Short mmCIF file of C-alpha atoms in Angstrom, two decimals:
data_model
loop_
_atom_site.label_atom_id
_atom_site.label_comp_id
_atom_site.label_asym_id
_atom_site.label_seq_id
_atom_site.Cartn_x
_atom_site.Cartn_y
_atom_site.Cartn_z
CA UNK A 1 0.00 0.00 0.00
CA UNK A 2 1.26 3.47 -0.89
CA UNK A 3 1.90 5.66 2.11
CA UNK A 4 -0.79 8.22 2.95
CA UNK A 5 0.53 11.59 4.08
CA UNK A 6 -1.90 13.46 6.31
CA UNK A 7 -1.41 17.22 6.70
CA UNK A 8 -3.01 17.95 10.06
CA UNK A 9 -3.41 20.97 12.30
CA UNK A 10 -5.04 20.22 15.67
CA UNK A 11 -8.17 22.14 16.61
CA UNK A 12 -9.25 22.53 13.00
CA UNK A 13 -11.37 20.65 10.48
CA UNK A 14 -8.52 18.19 10.16
CA UNK A 15 -9.70 16.64 13.45
CA UNK A 16 -12.49 15.13 11.32
CA UNK A 17 -9.96 13.29 9.16
CA UNK A 18 -7.90 12.30 12.19
CA UNK A 19 -10.99 10.57 13.62
CA UNK A 20 -11.61 8.93 10.22
CA UNK A 21 -8.08 7.52 10.17
CA UNK A 22 -8.59 6.09 13.65
CA UNK A 23 -11.84 4.43 12.51
CA UNK A 24 -10.08 2.94 9.49
CA UNK A 25 -7.08 1.66 11.41
CA UNK A 26 -4.78 2.16 8.40
CA UNK A 27 -1.23 3.53 8.64
CA UNK A 28 -0.50 7.08 7.63
CA UNK A 29 2.30 9.58 8.00
CA UNK A 30 1.27 12.62 10.03
CA UNK A 31 2.63 16.00 9.02
CA UNK A 32 1.70 18.18 11.99
CA UNK A 33 1.19 21.86 11.33
CA UNK A 34 0.56 24.91 13.47
CA UNK A 35 -2.04 27.39 12.34
CA UNK A 36 -0.73 29.86 14.93
CA UNK A 37 2.71 29.78 13.26
CA UNK A 38 1.05 30.06 9.84
CA UNK A 39 2.40 26.73 8.58
CA UNK A 40 -0.62 26.46 6.28
CA UNK A 41 0.39 29.67 4.48
CA UNK A 42 4.04 28.75 3.90
CA UNK A 43 5.23 27.96 0.35
CA UNK A 44 5.82 24.26 1.07
CA UNK A 45 2.22 23.72 2.10
CA UNK A 46 0.75 26.08 -0.51
CA UNK A 47 2.41 23.83 -3.11
CA UNK A 48 0.24 21.01 -1.69
CA UNK A 49 -2.96 23.00 -1.20
CA UNK A 50 -2.88 26.46 -2.83
CA UNK A 51 -5.86 27.56 -0.73
CA UNK A 52 -3.82 26.99 2.43
CA UNK A 53 -6.56 25.04 4.20
CA UNK A 54 -6.18 21.91 6.28
CA UNK A 55 -6.73 19.03 6.15
CA UNK A 56 -5.17 17.53 3.06
CA UNK A 57 -3.92 14.07 2.27
CA UNK A 58 -1.57 12.84 -0.41
CA UNK A 59 -2.02 9.26 -1.59
CA UNK A 60 -0.85 7.54 -4.75
CA UNK A 61 0.45 10.83 -6.12
CA UNK A 62 -2.86 12.68 -5.68
CA UNK A 63 -3.59 15.37 -3.12
CA UNK A 64 -7.11 15.61 -1.76
CA UNK A 65 -8.42 18.45 0.38
CA UNK A 66 -11.76 19.17 2.06
CA UNK A 67 -12.59 16.99 5.05
CA UNK A 68 -15.77 15.40 3.65
CA UNK A 69 -14.09 14.62 0.32
CA UNK A 70 -11.15 13.04 2.16
CA UNK A 71 -13.51 10.95 4.27
CA UNK A 72 -15.43 9.83 1.16
CA UNK A 73 -12.18 8.90 -0.56
CA UNK A 74 -10.81 6.98 2.43
CA UNK A 75 -14.08 5.12 3.02
CA UNK A 76 -14.11 3.94 -0.59
CA UNK A 77 -10.37 3.23 -0.68
CA UNK A 78 -10.52 1.00 2.41
CA UNK A 79 -13.83 -0.88 2.13
CA UNK A 80 -12.87 -3.48 4.78
CA UNK A 81 -13.64 -0.87 7.47
CA UNK A 82 -17.27 -0.73 6.24
CA UNK A 83 -17.46 3.06 6.57
CA UNK A 84 -18.95 3.44 3.09
CA UNK A 85 -22.05 2.24 1.31
CA UNK A 86 -21.15 0.57 -2.02
CA UNK A 87 -22.22 2.08 -5.33
CA UNK A 88 -25.43 0.39 -6.46
CA UNK A 89 -26.72 -0.04 -2.91
CA UNK A 90 -30.06 1.72 -2.27
CA UNK A 91 -28.70 3.64 0.74
CA UNK A 92 -25.78 5.08 -1.27
CA UNK A 93 -27.80 8.24 -1.98
CA UNK A 94 -28.50 8.83 1.72
CA UNK A 95 -24.86 8.11 2.50
CA UNK A 96 -23.74 10.82 0.05
CA UNK A 97 -26.42 13.26 1.22
CA UNK A 98 -25.32 13.08 4.84
CA UNK A 99 -21.63 13.05 3.97
CA UNK A 100 -21.94 16.45 2.32
CA UNK A 101 -24.85 18.00 4.28
CA UNK A 102 -22.58 19.04 7.12
CA UNK A 103 -20.12 21.23 5.21
CA UNK A 104 -22.68 22.59 2.76
CA UNK A 105 -25.67 23.24 5.04
CA UNK A 106 -25.10 22.67 8.75
CA UNK A 107 -21.69 24.31 8.99
CA UNK A 108 -22.80 27.33 6.96
CA UNK A 109 -25.91 27.76 9.11
CA UNK A 110 -23.79 27.48 12.27
CA UNK A 111 -21.32 30.11 11.05
CA UNK A 112 -24.12 32.52 10.20
CA UNK A 113 -25.74 31.95 13.59
CA UNK A 114 -22.44 32.17 15.48
CA UNK A 115 -21.57 35.45 13.77
CA UNK A 116 -25.07 36.87 14.33
CA UNK A 117 -25.56 37.41 10.61
CA UNK A 118 -29.00 38.56 9.60
CA UNK A 119 -30.98 35.72 8.07
CA UNK A 120 -31.00 35.66 4.30
CA UNK A 121 -34.36 34.85 2.70
CA UNK A 122 -34.41 31.04 2.26
CA UNK A 123 -34.64 31.28 -1.53
CA UNK A 124 -31.39 33.28 -1.55
CA UNK A 125 -29.56 31.19 1.02
CA UNK A 126 -27.25 28.32 0.15
CA UNK A 127 -28.78 26.19 2.92
CA UNK A 128 -32.35 27.42 3.44
CA UNK A 129 -32.83 28.62 6.99
CA UNK A 130 -31.15 27.82 10.30
CA UNK A 131 -34.17 26.31 12.07
CA UNK A 132 -34.97 23.98 9.18
CA UNK A 133 -31.36 22.78 8.99
CA UNK A 134 -31.23 22.14 12.74
CA UNK A 135 -34.59 20.34 12.64
CA UNK A 136 -33.53 18.22 9.67
CA UNK A 137 -30.38 17.07 11.46
CA UNK A 138 -32.29 16.39 14.69
CA UNK A 139 -34.76 14.17 12.80
CA UNK A 140 -31.90 12.27 11.13
CA UNK A 141 -29.88 11.54 14.27
CA UNK A 142 -32.81 10.46 16.42
CA UNK A 143 -33.58 7.47 14.18
CA UNK A 144 -30.17 5.98 15.07
CA UNK A 145 -28.12 4.77 16.48
CA UNK A 146 -26.34 6.25 13.44
CA UNK A 147 -27.36 8.27 10.39
CA UNK A 148 -27.90 5.15 8.29
CA UNK A 149 -29.35 3.04 11.08
CA UNK A 150 -27.18 0.31 12.58
CA UNK A 151 -24.14 0.95 10.35
CA UNK A 152 -21.63 3.59 11.46
CA UNK A 153 -20.31 5.32 8.32
CA UNK A 154 -18.14 8.23 7.19
CA UNK A 155 -21.10 10.67 7.36
CA UNK A 156 -21.28 9.99 11.10
CA UNK A 157 -17.66 11.15 11.38
CA UNK A 158 -18.32 14.31 9.37
CA UNK A 159 -21.71 15.24 10.84
CA UNK A 160 -20.74 14.11 14.33
CA UNK A 161 -17.65 16.33 14.27
CA UNK A 162 -19.74 19.29 13.17
CA UNK A 163 -22.31 18.68 15.92
CA UNK A 164 -19.59 18.37 18.55
CA UNK A 165 -18.04 21.66 17.52
CA UNK A 166 -21.35 23.45 17.02
CA UNK A 167 -22.71 22.54 20.44
CA UNK A 168 -19.36 23.35 22.07
CA UNK A 169 -19.27 26.90 20.68
CA UNK A 170 -23.04 27.35 21.22
CA UNK A 171 -23.75 27.80 17.50
CA UNK A 172 -26.10 24.81 17.81
CA UNK A 173 -28.56 24.13 20.60
CA UNK A 174 -27.94 21.19 22.91
CA UNK A 175 -31.10 19.46 21.72
CA UNK A 176 -31.78 16.07 23.33
CA UNK A 177 -31.47 14.39 19.92
CA UNK A 178 -28.01 15.90 19.37
CA UNK A 179 -26.76 15.07 22.84
CA UNK A 180 -27.98 11.46 22.65
CA UNK A 181 -26.31 11.01 19.24
CA UNK A 182 -23.08 12.63 20.44
CA UNK A 183 -23.17 10.39 23.51
CA UNK A 184 -23.27 7.33 21.25
CA UNK A 185 -20.40 8.67 19.14
CA UNK A 186 -18.25 9.48 22.16
CA UNK A 187 -18.24 5.82 23.19
CA UNK A 188 -16.35 4.93 20.01
CA UNK A 189 -12.73 4.03 20.79
CA UNK A 190 -11.54 5.62 17.54
CA UNK A 191 -13.01 8.99 18.50
CA UNK A 192 -11.47 8.72 21.95
CA UNK A 193 -8.06 7.93 20.39
CA UNK A 194 -8.30 10.84 18.00
CA UNK A 195 -8.44 13.24 20.93
#
């Protein structure tokens, strides 16, 4: 197996990928970075990711950025961990929906709420409205134990990380559905190791 290089800065979105690696149990080479020192804006890292964001991984000569995309790639690349839903399986659509709902809807709604931005009319917003997003996620996680039922998958890593952060910074309410779901996630040894 080709070595995976993981460009990681603690206390950033790269914690999502760190948790994913722990769930997979595959070897990787960690390149630790400090956002405070500006490592992500130095020429060496900008050659890897010109946007200067973390996380990024390099595997088989390809660099992948964006936490959800990395998780999708890793889940498909290492199917033995069963963190993906195979193409052609009926639940594949739900798997993809929840994998990308966090960064495209939930995270954007949280940022707007956390920064006290005035609500944009739902037809002009990239995610609709905050209350609908929060309610949609609450409905999804209460069916459980995981987003796709009994199978823990990559979307649980991505959405679970977003919920943890959002409730911690008070950009999301500590709804009973969220706290019960997060309680189930926090019992996972891989999540515990990633911290």
